[in-house]
Amino acid sequence: MLSKVKTTTLKGIDGVEVLVEVDIGNGLPSFTIVGLPTESVEESKERVRAAIKNAGFEFPIRKITVNLAPADVKKDGTYFDLPIAVGILSIIGVVKDQDKMNDFYFLGELSLDGSIRKIVGALPMVSSLKKGSKVIAPYDLMSEISIVEDVDIYFVKHLKEVVEFINGDRSIEPVRTDLTKILESEFLEEEDFSDIKGQYQAKRAVEIAVAGGHNIVMIGSPGSGKTLIARRIPSIFPPLTKEESLEITKIYSVSNLLRSGVVNKRPFRSPHSSATLPSIIGGGNPVKPGEVSLSHNGVLFLDELAEFRRDVLESLRQPMEDGFVVITRAKERVMFPSNFMLVAAMNPCPCGWFGDKEHPCTCSISEIKRYRNRVSGPIWDRFDIQIEVPRLLPHELVHDSKSESSKSIRDRVIKARIIQQERYKDTKIKNNASLTPRSIKAFIKLGHEEKVFLENASTRLGLTGRGFDKILKVARTIADIEGSELVRLPHIAEALQYRFDLSLNT
């Protein structure tokens, strides 16, 4: 006899529908799973066997064959436990309403006592289903997947509940949570820009960076406040949209990093400088997102930039430009989103005191050059804003001056972003940092005075073509913050201030 039960599996952060075909026939007692199962799927045989027995049902001592179709898609995870068990129970007559069973997708890991546990990656699997689909899922996943619209989700705690519900002996209502209300709820920011004394130029540069989506690097001596500033950057971002929240939550669901349902705050990821290439870009078996994807729609902060391995830094070039990363294996190709704002900090030299007014630098010029050369020119050029952050003097630390709050800065950032959304509404451009060379010509018009000034500055600074475009993008953002339709000379002049020469030629 044959039974067919619907479920889904993961490919990257997308769900792929899987049909679990269960056949019970004559022959020596056995339990076989085919269809490219991994070891975790193979282990489900013992969980299913024990769960059915301990739930009070009889496990058939016959030849059982389970096929996971399509057979050319790799299957991994524990979420096939429940659909396999339901398929077996339907054949032996425990699940009586076959038509009702066929209306549902089943997801869940089984405990040996028959209770149903939560699984990893449920949100992308459920959200990929067609409009009007029905799902039976573990109760513990309610806070994560009840936000999916147009899908009816029924939450259960035990295998017995599933059987009773399908047979009509138990009533369960679908649950849906309004994601908009979750995102609108107020939450207290633990870190605020009002905590930072001085550093007005650095805070201005950060505001511009967030307003236009620009990558930024801060160079300064130890204790100058680089990390302090970086950790407060998420507090001036605009609130997450529903689409952004769903994208982030999917990534964290696949990575098993969800702690309390939906992600309603922008991520801030700060990997250590010893991080490996797979941990930054993604990889492993099965393939999991790396830091560039975990910081999607948020901030990736690289502290001590020059201490990172060169191959790790070079690997950032493609995701920074494309907004996604592709990981290729022998039999699979997985794509993860990686639209992040890159924030970096580094010392000016190995000892950290080059250029400091009080502490003498103990490094030779060759040592400083070697240290700075760890960051290649192409990577350095991808930072739209390069700002020097000098260490505060004692009297500046003692002086009790009031700093601007994150809310005040965020209000200006939101206004600038609204201007950009309106300007680029008929294009695929999201912000000023996303402007291509062609779109720069279309959206940034310069007067004669601005052109002459920019040409002279470009010659003097030896800007590359990419560096030249970065100046225009930053100038466009400065103009947006000030509400100016045109990019004027002061905007370009300020944008030119946010360039730092690593070469020591000046």
Short mmCIF file of C-alpha atoms in Angstrom, two decimals:
data_model
loop_
_atom_site.label_atom_id
_atom_site.label_comp_id
_atom_site.label_asym_id
_atom_site.label_seq_id
_atom_site.Cartn_x
_atom_site.Cartn_y
_atom_site.Cartn_z
CA MET A 1 0.00 0.00 0.00
CA LEU A 2 1.17 3.52 -0.78
CA SER A 3 0.68 6.85 0.98
CA LYS A 4 1.81 10.33 -0.10
CA VAL A 5 2.43 13.20 2.35
CA LYS A 6 3.51 16.75 1.47
CA THR A 7 6.38 18.61 3.15
CA THR A 8 9.23 20.95 2.20
CA THR A 9 13.01 21.11 2.44
CA LEU A 10 15.59 23.88 2.35
CA LYS A 11 17.83 25.13 -0.42
CA GLY A 12 19.69 28.18 0.83
CA ILE A 13 16.97 30.36 2.31
CA ASP A 14 14.28 29.07 -0.04
CA GLY A 15 11.87 26.23 0.47
CA VAL A 16 11.51 23.37 -2.01
CA GLU A 17 8.40 21.18 -1.95
CA VAL A 18 9.01 17.50 -1.22
CA LEU A 19 6.60 14.58 -1.56
CA VAL A 20 7.13 11.85 1.05
CA GLU A 21 6.01 8.55 -0.51
CA VAL A 22 5.62 5.69 1.96
CA ASP A 23 5.13 2.11 0.82
CA ILE A 24 4.47 -0.86 3.12
CA GLY A 25 4.72 -4.25 1.42
CA ASN A 26 5.51 -7.89 1.90
CA GLY A 27 9.02 -9.06 2.68
CA LEU A 28 11.45 -9.18 5.54
CA PRO A 29 10.91 -6.38 8.11
CA SER A 30 13.01 -3.34 7.13
CA PHE A 31 12.88 0.45 7.05
CA THR A 32 14.57 2.14 4.08
CA ILE A 33 14.70 5.82 3.11
CA VAL A 34 15.75 6.81 -0.42
CA GLY A 35 15.92 10.13 -2.29
CA LEU A 36 19.34 11.59 -1.34
CA PRO A 37 18.86 11.59 2.46
CA THR A 38 21.70 12.72 4.71
CA GLU A 39 22.62 10.99 7.96
CA SER A 40 20.20 13.17 9.97
CA VAL A 41 17.34 12.02 7.73
CA GLU A 42 18.42 8.37 8.00
CA GLU A 43 18.30 8.69 11.79
CA SER A 44 14.62 9.62 11.58
CA LYS A 45 13.81 5.90 11.18
CA GLU A 46 14.53 5.24 14.85
CA ARG A 47 12.76 8.40 16.01
CA VAL A 48 9.66 7.59 13.96
CA ARG A 49 9.58 3.97 15.13
CA ALA A 50 9.80 4.91 18.83
CA ALA A 51 7.41 7.89 18.52
CA ILE A 52 4.66 5.78 16.92
CA LYS A 53 4.96 3.07 19.58
CA ASN A 54 5.12 5.47 22.53
CA ALA A 55 2.17 7.47 21.18
CA GLY A 56 0.06 4.33 21.61
CA PHE A 57 -0.05 3.17 18.00
CA GLU A 58 1.18 -0.11 16.49
CA PHE A 59 4.30 0.08 14.35
CA PRO A 60 4.04 -2.27 11.33
CA ILE A 61 6.64 -5.07 11.36
CA ARG A 62 6.86 -5.21 7.57
CA LYS A 63 8.98 -3.89 4.70
CA ILE A 64 8.74 -0.08 4.76
CA THR A 65 10.17 2.04 1.95
CA VAL A 66 10.17 5.85 2.07
CA ASN A 67 10.99 7.90 -1.03
CA LEU A 68 11.68 11.63 -0.76
CA ALA A 69 10.82 13.14 -4.13
CA PRO A 70 12.27 14.78 -6.14
CA ALA A 71 15.12 12.31 -5.70
CA ASP A 72 17.78 14.61 -7.19
CA VAL A 73 17.45 17.22 -4.40
CA LYS A 74 19.62 16.66 -1.32
CA LYS A 75 17.54 16.18 1.86
CA ASP A 76 18.92 17.23 5.22
CA GLY A 77 17.40 17.94 8.61
CA THR A 78 14.94 16.45 11.06
CA TYR A 79 11.74 17.92 9.62
CA PHE A 80 10.85 14.74 7.68
CA ASP A 81 10.02 12.88 10.92
CA LEU A 82 6.40 13.99 11.14
CA PRO A 83 5.45 13.47 7.45
CA ILE A 84 7.04 9.98 7.47
CA ALA A 85 5.13 9.04 10.63
CA VAL A 86 1.84 10.36 9.21
CA GLY A 87 2.43 8.43 5.99
CA ILE A 88 2.94 5.17 7.91
CA LEU A 89 -0.09 5.80 10.13
CA SER A 90 -2.30 6.50 7.12
CA ILE A 91 -1.41 3.15 5.51
CA ILE A 92 -2.20 1.11 8.65
CA GLY A 93 -5.52 2.93 9.03
CA VAL A 94 -4.79 5.08 12.08
CA VAL A 95 -5.12 8.26 10.01
CA LYS A 96 -8.53 7.71 8.40
CA ASP A 97 -9.30 10.89 6.45
CA GLN A 98 -6.88 10.61 3.52
CA ASP A 99 -8.42 13.56 1.63
CA LYS A 100 -7.98 15.91 4.59
CA MET A 101 -4.41 14.67 5.09
CA ASN A 102 -3.60 15.52 1.48
CA ASP A 103 -4.61 19.16 2.08
CA PHE A 104 -1.74 19.74 4.53
CA TYR A 105 2.01 20.14 4.55
CA PHE A 106 3.63 18.50 7.59
CA LEU A 107 6.77 19.78 9.35
CA GLY A 108 8.32 18.66 12.60
CA GLU A 109 10.90 16.58 14.44
CA LEU A 110 9.60 13.76 16.62
CA SER A 111 10.74 13.00 20.14
CA LEU A 112 10.83 9.35 21.21
CA ASP A 113 7.68 9.91 23.28
CA GLY A 114 5.75 11.24 20.28
CA SER A 115 5.94 14.94 21.11
CA ILE A 116 6.77 17.29 18.24
CA ARG A 117 9.84 19.51 18.42
CA LYS A 118 10.72 22.71 16.58
CA ILE A 119 12.96 22.54 13.52
CA VAL A 120 15.60 24.76 11.93
CA GLY A 121 14.67 26.86 8.88
CA ALA A 122 10.90 26.67 9.25
CA LEU A 123 10.18 30.26 8.16
CA PRO A 124 11.69 30.05 4.65
CA MET A 125 10.05 26.66 4.13
CA VAL A 126 6.58 27.89 5.07
CA SER A 127 6.85 31.29 3.37
CA SER A 128 7.76 29.60 0.07
CA LEU A 129 4.43 27.74 -0.08
CA LYS A 130 1.66 28.81 -2.40
CA LYS A 131 -1.09 31.16 -1.29
CA GLY A 132 -3.85 29.28 0.53
CA SER A 133 -1.65 26.37 1.64
CA LYS A 134 -2.25 24.64 4.96
CA VAL A 135 0.54 23.57 7.30
CA ILE A 136 0.75 21.45 10.46
CA ALA A 137 3.83 22.53 12.44
CA PRO A 138 5.33 22.30 15.96
CA TYR A 139 3.73 24.51 18.60
CA ASP A 140 7.14 25.92 19.58
CA LEU A 141 7.43 27.57 16.15
CA MET A 142 4.38 29.79 16.64
CA SER A 143 6.33 33.01 17.26
CA GLU A 144 8.49 32.39 14.17
CA ILE A 145 6.15 31.26 11.39
CA SER A 146 2.74 32.63 12.37
CA ILE A 147 3.77 35.89 10.64
CA VAL A 148 3.51 34.25 7.21
CA GLU A 149 0.58 35.73 5.31
CA ASP A 150 -1.82 33.77 3.08
CA VAL A 151 -0.88 30.42 4.67
CA ASP A 152 -3.00 28.73 7.37
CA ILE A 153 -0.76 27.22 10.05
CA TYR A 154 -2.05 24.75 12.66
CA PHE A 155 0.23 24.25 15.65
CA VAL A 156 0.46 20.93 17.49
CA LYS A 157 2.46 19.49 20.39
CA HIS A 158 2.11 15.72 19.96
CA LEU A 159 1.66 13.07 17.28
CA LYS A 160 -1.66 12.09 18.87
CA GLU A 161 -2.97 15.63 18.28
CA VAL A 162 -2.13 15.36 14.58
CA VAL A 163 -4.01 12.08 14.23
CA GLU A 164 -7.04 13.36 16.17
CA PHE A 165 -7.12 16.61 14.17
CA ILE A 166 -7.02 14.87 10.78
CA ASN A 167 -9.64 12.33 11.87
CA GLY A 168 -11.93 15.14 13.05
CA ASP A 169 -11.72 14.25 16.75
CA ARG A 170 -9.93 17.48 17.74
CA SER A 171 -10.50 21.11 16.77
CA ILE A 172 -7.47 23.32 16.09
CA GLU A 173 -7.66 26.86 14.71
CA PRO A 174 -4.93 28.40 12.53
CA VAL A 175 -2.85 31.14 14.14
CA ARG A 176 -1.61 34.30 12.42
CA THR A 177 0.43 37.17 13.89
CA ASP A 178 0.52 40.69 12.44
CA LEU A 179 4.16 41.44 11.63
CA THR A 180 3.41 45.16 11.23
CA LYS A 181 2.40 45.45 14.90
CA ILE A 182 5.59 43.71 15.99
CA LEU A 183 7.73 46.14 13.99
CA GLU A 184 5.78 49.15 15.24
CA SER A 185 6.28 48.20 18.89
CA GLU A 186 8.73 50.45 20.72
CA PHE A 187 11.99 49.01 21.98
CA LEU A 188 14.66 50.71 24.03
CA GLU A 189 18.01 51.24 22.31
CA GLU A 190 20.73 50.25 24.73
CA GLU A 191 23.37 52.35 22.97
CA ASP A 192 22.89 55.97 21.88
CA PHE A 193 25.06 58.56 20.16
CA SER A 194 24.45 60.90 23.09
CA ASP A 195 26.91 58.70 25.01
CA ILE A 196 29.79 59.82 22.78
CA LYS A 197 31.72 62.94 23.69
CA GLY A 198 33.19 65.06 20.91
CA GLN A 199 34.11 63.38 17.62
CA TYR A 200 31.73 65.63 15.71
CA GLN A 201 33.33 65.01 12.33
CA ALA A 202 33.22 61.24 12.82
CA LYS A 203 29.56 61.34 13.87
CA ARG A 204 28.77 63.56 10.88
CA ALA A 205 30.52 61.06 8.58
CA VAL A 206 28.56 58.17 10.08
CA GLU A 207 25.28 60.05 9.60
CA ILE A 208 26.13 60.58 5.93
CA ALA A 209 27.13 56.93 5.56
CA VAL A 210 23.84 55.63 6.95
CA ALA A 211 21.75 58.18 5.04
CA GLY A 212 23.21 57.06 1.71
CA GLY A 213 24.05 53.43 2.48
CA HIS A 214 27.78 54.08 2.15
CA ASN A 215 30.57 51.85 3.47
CA ILE A 216 32.80 53.62 5.98
CA VAL A 217 36.20 53.00 7.56
CA MET A 218 37.54 54.80 10.64
CA ILE A 219 41.26 55.20 11.27
CA GLY A 220 42.52 56.26 14.68
CA SER A 221 44.64 55.51 17.71
CA PRO A 222 43.52 53.07 20.43
CA GLY A 223 40.82 54.54 22.65
CA SER A 224 39.73 57.18 20.15
CA GLY A 225 36.16 55.86 20.12
CA LYS A 226 36.02 53.98 16.80
CA THR A 227 34.30 50.90 18.20
CA LEU A 228 32.07 53.03 20.43
CA ILE A 229 30.80 54.90 17.37
CA ALA A 230 30.41 51.76 15.26
CA ARG A 231 28.25 49.96 17.82
CA ARG A 232 25.79 52.86 17.84
CA ILE A 233 25.30 52.95 14.07
CA PRO A 234 22.21 50.65 14.10
CA SER A 235 20.49 53.16 16.41
CA ILE A 236 20.29 55.75 13.59
CA PHE A 237 19.03 53.40 10.88
CA PRO A 238 15.41 53.72 9.74
CA PRO A 239 13.05 51.08 11.22
CA LEU A 240 12.87 47.75 9.42
CA THR A 241 10.19 47.26 6.78
CA LYS A 242 8.15 44.03 6.69
CA GLU A 243 10.13 42.77 3.71
CA GLU A 244 13.48 43.50 5.38
CA SER A 245 12.41 41.85 8.63
CA LEU A 246 11.27 38.72 6.79
CA GLU A 247 14.52 38.50 4.84
CA ILE A 248 16.63 38.76 8.00
CA THR A 249 14.44 36.34 9.95
CA LYS A 250 14.72 33.74 7.17
CA ILE A 251 18.52 33.93 7.30
CA TYR A 252 18.59 33.62 11.09
CA SER A 253 16.05 30.80 10.96
CA VAL A 254 18.25 28.79 8.59
CA SER A 255 21.29 29.54 10.77
CA ASN A 256 19.47 28.42 13.96
CA LEU A 257 20.14 31.82 15.53
CA LEU A 258 16.57 32.92 16.25
CA ARG A 259 16.02 33.53 19.95
CA SER A 260 12.57 35.10 20.18
CA GLY A 261 10.69 34.76 16.92
CA VAL A 262 10.87 37.62 14.45
CA VAL A 263 13.96 39.78 14.04
CA ASN A 264 12.71 43.34 14.58
CA LYS A 265 16.08 45.11 14.92
CA ARG A 266 18.78 45.57 12.33
CA PRO A 267 21.65 43.11 12.77
CA PHE A 268 25.07 44.22 13.92
CA ARG A 269 27.72 41.58 13.32
CA SER A 270 31.28 41.95 14.54
CA PRO A 271 33.40 38.88 13.66
CA HIS A 272 36.87 38.52 15.18
CA SER A 273 39.89 39.23 13.00
CA SER A 274 40.80 35.53 13.14
CA ALA A 275 37.57 34.60 11.30
CA THR A 276 37.95 32.12 8.44
CA LEU A 277 36.71 32.54 4.88
CA PRO A 278 33.69 30.17 5.25
CA SER A 279 32.61 31.90 8.47
CA ILE A 280 32.57 35.27 6.68
CA ILE A 281 31.22 34.29 3.25
CA GLY A 282 29.30 31.14 4.18
CA GLY A 283 29.83 27.44 3.61
CA GLY A 284 29.97 24.17 5.48
CA ASN A 285 28.00 20.99 4.96
CA PRO A 286 25.13 21.67 4.72
CA VAL A 287 25.81 25.16 3.40
CA LYS A 288 25.02 27.87 5.97
CA PRO A 289 25.05 31.68 5.68
CA GLY A 290 28.20 33.54 6.71
CA GLU A 291 28.64 36.90 8.42
CA VAL A 292 28.01 38.84 5.19
CA SER A 293 24.51 37.33 5.09
CA LEU A 294 23.87 37.45 8.84
CA SER A 295 24.43 41.22 8.59
CA HIS A 296 21.96 41.57 5.68
CA ASN A 297 20.01 44.85 5.94
CA GLY A 298 22.27 45.82 8.83
CA VAL A 299 25.92 46.42 9.72
CA LEU A 300 29.00 44.24 9.29
CA PHE A 301 31.70 45.68 11.54
CA LEU A 302 35.33 44.66 11.01
CA ASP A 303 37.38 45.88 13.95
CA GLU A 304 41.16 45.94 13.43
CA LEU A 305 40.67 45.73 9.66
CA ALA A 306 44.37 45.21 8.88
CA GLU A 307 44.49 42.14 11.13
CA PHE A 308 42.04 40.17 8.97
CA ARG A 309 43.47 37.66 6.53
CA ARG A 310 43.95 39.09 3.06
CA ASP A 311 41.89 36.38 1.35
CA VAL A 312 39.00 37.11 3.75
CA LEU A 313 39.06 40.82 2.92
CA GLU A 314 39.31 40.20 -0.82
CA SER A 315 36.33 37.86 -0.66
CA LEU A 316 34.16 40.81 0.44
CA ARG A 317 34.49 42.55 -2.91
CA GLN A 318 31.82 40.57 -4.74
CA PRO A 319 29.09 40.63 -2.04
CA MET A 320 29.76 44.34 -1.45
CA GLU A 321 29.13 45.10 -5.12
CA ASP A 322 26.33 42.60 -5.87
CA GLY A 323 24.36 42.47 -2.64
CA PHE A 324 24.39 38.67 -2.61
CA VAL A 325 26.89 35.82 -2.33
CA VAL A 326 26.88 32.57 -4.29
CA ILE A 327 28.37 29.41 -2.76
CA THR A 328 29.04 26.60 -5.21
CA ARG A 329 29.57 22.97 -4.31
CA ALA A 330 29.94 19.86 -6.47
CA LYS A 331 26.20 19.15 -6.60
CA GLU A 332 24.60 22.36 -5.42
CA ARG A 333 24.67 26.12 -5.90
CA VAL A 334 23.26 28.25 -3.08
CA MET A 335 22.68 32.01 -3.07
CA PHE A 336 22.34 34.09 0.09
CA PRO A 337 21.48 37.83 0.24
CA SER A 338 24.25 40.07 1.59
CA ASN A 339 23.13 43.67 1.29
CA PHE A 340 25.02 45.07 4.27
CA MET A 341 26.70 48.31 5.26
CA LEU A 342 30.38 47.64 5.84
CA VAL A 343 31.88 49.52 8.77
CA ALA A 344 35.56 49.04 9.57
CA ALA A 345 38.07 50.39 12.06
CA MET A 346 41.85 50.21 12.11
CA ASN A 347 44.89 51.72 13.77
CA PRO A 348 47.14 53.98 11.70
CA CYS A 349 50.18 51.76 12.40
CA PRO A 350 51.17 48.54 14.24
CA CYS A 351 51.72 50.29 17.58
CA GLY A 352 48.65 52.45 17.02
CA TRP A 353 50.11 55.85 17.87
CA PHE A 354 51.20 57.24 14.49
CA GLY A 355 50.09 60.88 14.31
CA ASP A 356 48.99 61.02 17.96
CA LYS A 357 49.67 64.33 19.69
CA GLU A 358 50.85 62.85 22.99
CA HIS A 359 52.00 59.24 22.49
CA PRO A 360 55.12 58.81 20.32
CA CYS A 361 54.95 56.20 17.54
CA THR A 362 57.58 53.44 17.76
CA CYS A 363 57.08 52.11 14.21
CA SER A 364 59.41 52.64 11.27
CA ILE A 365 58.04 53.96 7.99
CA SER A 366 58.54 50.54 6.36
CA GLU A 367 56.60 48.86 9.18
CA ILE A 368 53.73 51.32 8.78
CA LYS A 369 53.64 50.78 5.03
CA ARG A 370 53.68 46.99 5.45
CA TYR A 371 50.86 47.23 7.97
CA ARG A 372 48.69 49.42 5.76
CA ASN A 373 49.40 47.30 2.67
CA ARG A 374 47.51 44.45 4.31
CA VAL A 375 44.42 46.27 3.05
CA SER A 376 44.56 46.22 -0.74
CA GLY A 377 43.79 49.24 -2.90
CA PRO A 378 40.62 47.71 -4.42
CA ILE A 379 39.20 47.00 -0.94
CA TRP A 380 40.16 50.46 0.33
CA ASP A 381 38.54 52.04 -2.71
CA ARG A 382 35.24 50.34 -1.86
CA PHE A 383 34.88 52.46 1.26
CA ASP A 384 32.92 55.53 0.19
CA ILE A 385 33.92 57.31 3.38
CA GLN A 386 37.37 57.12 4.98
CA ILE A 387 37.51 59.15 8.16
CA GLU A 388 40.28 59.83 10.66
CA VAL A 389 39.19 59.61 14.31
CA PRO A 390 41.75 61.36 16.56
CA ARG A 391 41.99 60.50 20.24
CA LEU A 392 40.23 63.00 22.49
CA LEU A 393 42.42 65.18 24.69
CA PRO A 394 41.94 65.10 28.49
CA HIS A 395 40.09 68.43 28.65
CA GLU A 396 37.63 67.18 26.00
CA LEU A 397 36.92 64.07 28.05
CA VAL A 398 36.39 66.02 31.26
CA HIS A 399 34.18 68.68 29.66
CA ASP A 400 30.55 67.68 30.19
CA SER A 401 29.13 68.69 26.82
CA LYS A 402 25.75 67.44 25.64
CA SER A 403 25.87 65.28 22.51
CA GLU A 404 23.10 64.85 19.96
CA SER A 405 20.85 61.82 20.48
CA SER A 406 20.44 58.94 18.05
CA LYS A 407 16.77 59.83 17.55
CA SER A 408 17.65 63.32 16.34
CA ILE A 409 20.21 61.94 13.87
CA ARG A 410 17.86 59.18 12.75
CA ASP A 411 15.15 61.72 11.88
CA ARG A 412 17.52 63.39 9.39
CA VAL A 413 18.60 60.03 8.02
CA ILE A 414 14.98 59.01 7.40
CA LYS A 415 14.24 62.28 5.58
CA ALA A 416 17.29 61.81 3.35
CA ARG A 417 16.28 58.24 2.56
CA ILE A 418 12.73 59.30 1.68
CA ILE A 419 14.19 61.79 -0.81
CA GLN A 420 16.23 58.98 -2.37
CA GLN A 421 13.25 56.62 -2.52
CA GLU A 422 11.26 59.26 -4.38
CA ARG A 423 14.14 60.01 -6.76
CA TYR A 424 14.79 56.36 -7.63
CA LYS A 425 11.20 55.06 -7.45
CA ASP A 426 11.16 54.08 -11.15
CA THR A 427 14.52 52.27 -10.99
CA LYS A 428 16.11 49.35 -9.13
CA ILE A 429 18.40 51.74 -7.22
CA LYS A 430 17.85 51.61 -3.44
CA ASN A 431 20.09 54.45 -2.27
CA ASN A 432 22.90 56.75 -3.37
CA ALA A 433 25.55 54.13 -2.65
CA SER A 434 23.88 51.86 -5.24
CA LEU A 435 24.32 54.33 -8.08
CA THR A 436 26.10 52.92 -11.14
CA PRO A 437 28.40 55.01 -13.38
CA ARG A 438 25.54 55.39 -15.86
CA SER A 439 22.99 56.38 -13.20
CA ILE A 440 25.46 58.88 -11.70
CA LYS A 441 25.33 60.80 -14.99
CA ALA A 442 21.55 60.66 -14.96
CA PHE A 443 20.93 61.70 -11.36
CA ILE A 444 23.88 63.92 -10.42
CA LYS A 445 24.07 67.11 -12.47
CA LEU A 446 27.01 69.43 -11.84
CA GLY A 447 27.50 73.07 -12.73
CA HIS A 448 30.64 74.44 -14.39
CA GLU A 449 32.19 75.57 -11.09
CA GLU A 450 31.62 72.17 -9.49
CA LYS A 451 33.12 70.35 -12.49
CA VAL A 452 36.29 72.45 -12.47
CA PHE A 453 36.72 72.05 -8.71
CA LEU A 454 36.20 68.28 -8.87
CA GLU A 455 38.61 67.90 -11.80
CA ASN A 456 41.37 69.77 -9.96
CA ALA A 457 40.78 67.81 -6.76
CA SER A 458 40.78 64.51 -8.62
CA THR A 459 44.12 65.33 -10.25
CA ARG A 460 45.70 66.40 -6.96
CA LEU A 461 44.45 63.36 -5.02
CA GLY A 462 45.08 60.86 -7.81
CA LEU A 463 41.57 59.43 -7.58
CA THR A 464 40.72 56.23 -9.45
CA GLY A 465 37.54 56.04 -11.51
CA ARG A 466 35.79 54.27 -8.65
CA GLY A 467 37.10 56.84 -6.15
CA PHE A 468 35.81 59.66 -8.35
CA ASP A 469 32.34 58.09 -8.41
CA LYS A 470 32.42 57.61 -4.63
CA ILE A 471 33.00 61.34 -4.14
CA LEU A 472 29.93 62.13 -6.25
CA LYS A 473 27.76 59.60 -4.41
CA VAL A 474 28.74 60.97 -1.00
CA ALA A 475 28.21 64.55 -2.20
CA ARG A 476 24.74 63.53 -3.42
CA THR A 477 23.92 62.20 0.06
CA ILE A 478 25.18 65.36 1.78
CA ALA A 479 22.92 67.39 -0.53
CA ASP A 480 19.97 65.13 0.35
CA ILE A 481 20.56 65.62 4.09
CA GLU A 482 20.46 69.37 3.54
CA GLY A 483 17.40 69.07 1.28
CA SER A 484 19.22 70.44 -1.76
CA GLU A 485 18.04 69.28 -5.17
CA LEU A 486 21.40 70.06 -6.77
CA VAL A 487 24.88 68.98 -5.72
CA ARG A 488 26.75 72.19 -4.91
CA LEU A 489 30.39 73.08 -4.33
CA PRO A 490 30.20 72.81 -0.48
CA HIS A 491 28.77 69.29 -0.79
CA ILE A 492 31.66 68.16 -2.99
CA ALA A 493 34.20 69.89 -0.76
CA GLU A 494 32.87 68.06 2.31
CA ALA A 495 32.81 64.74 0.46
CA LEU A 496 36.49 65.21 -0.44
CA GLN A 497 37.32 65.53 3.26
CA TYR A 498 36.26 61.94 3.77
CA ARG A 499 39.25 60.47 1.91
CA PHE A 500 42.26 59.06 3.76
CA ASP A 501 45.60 58.36 2.06
CA LEU A 502 47.01 55.01 3.18
CA SER A 503 50.20 55.36 1.16
CA LEU A 504 52.02 57.90 3.41
CA ASN A 505 52.83 59.90 0.28
CA THR A 506 51.38 63.08 1.72
#
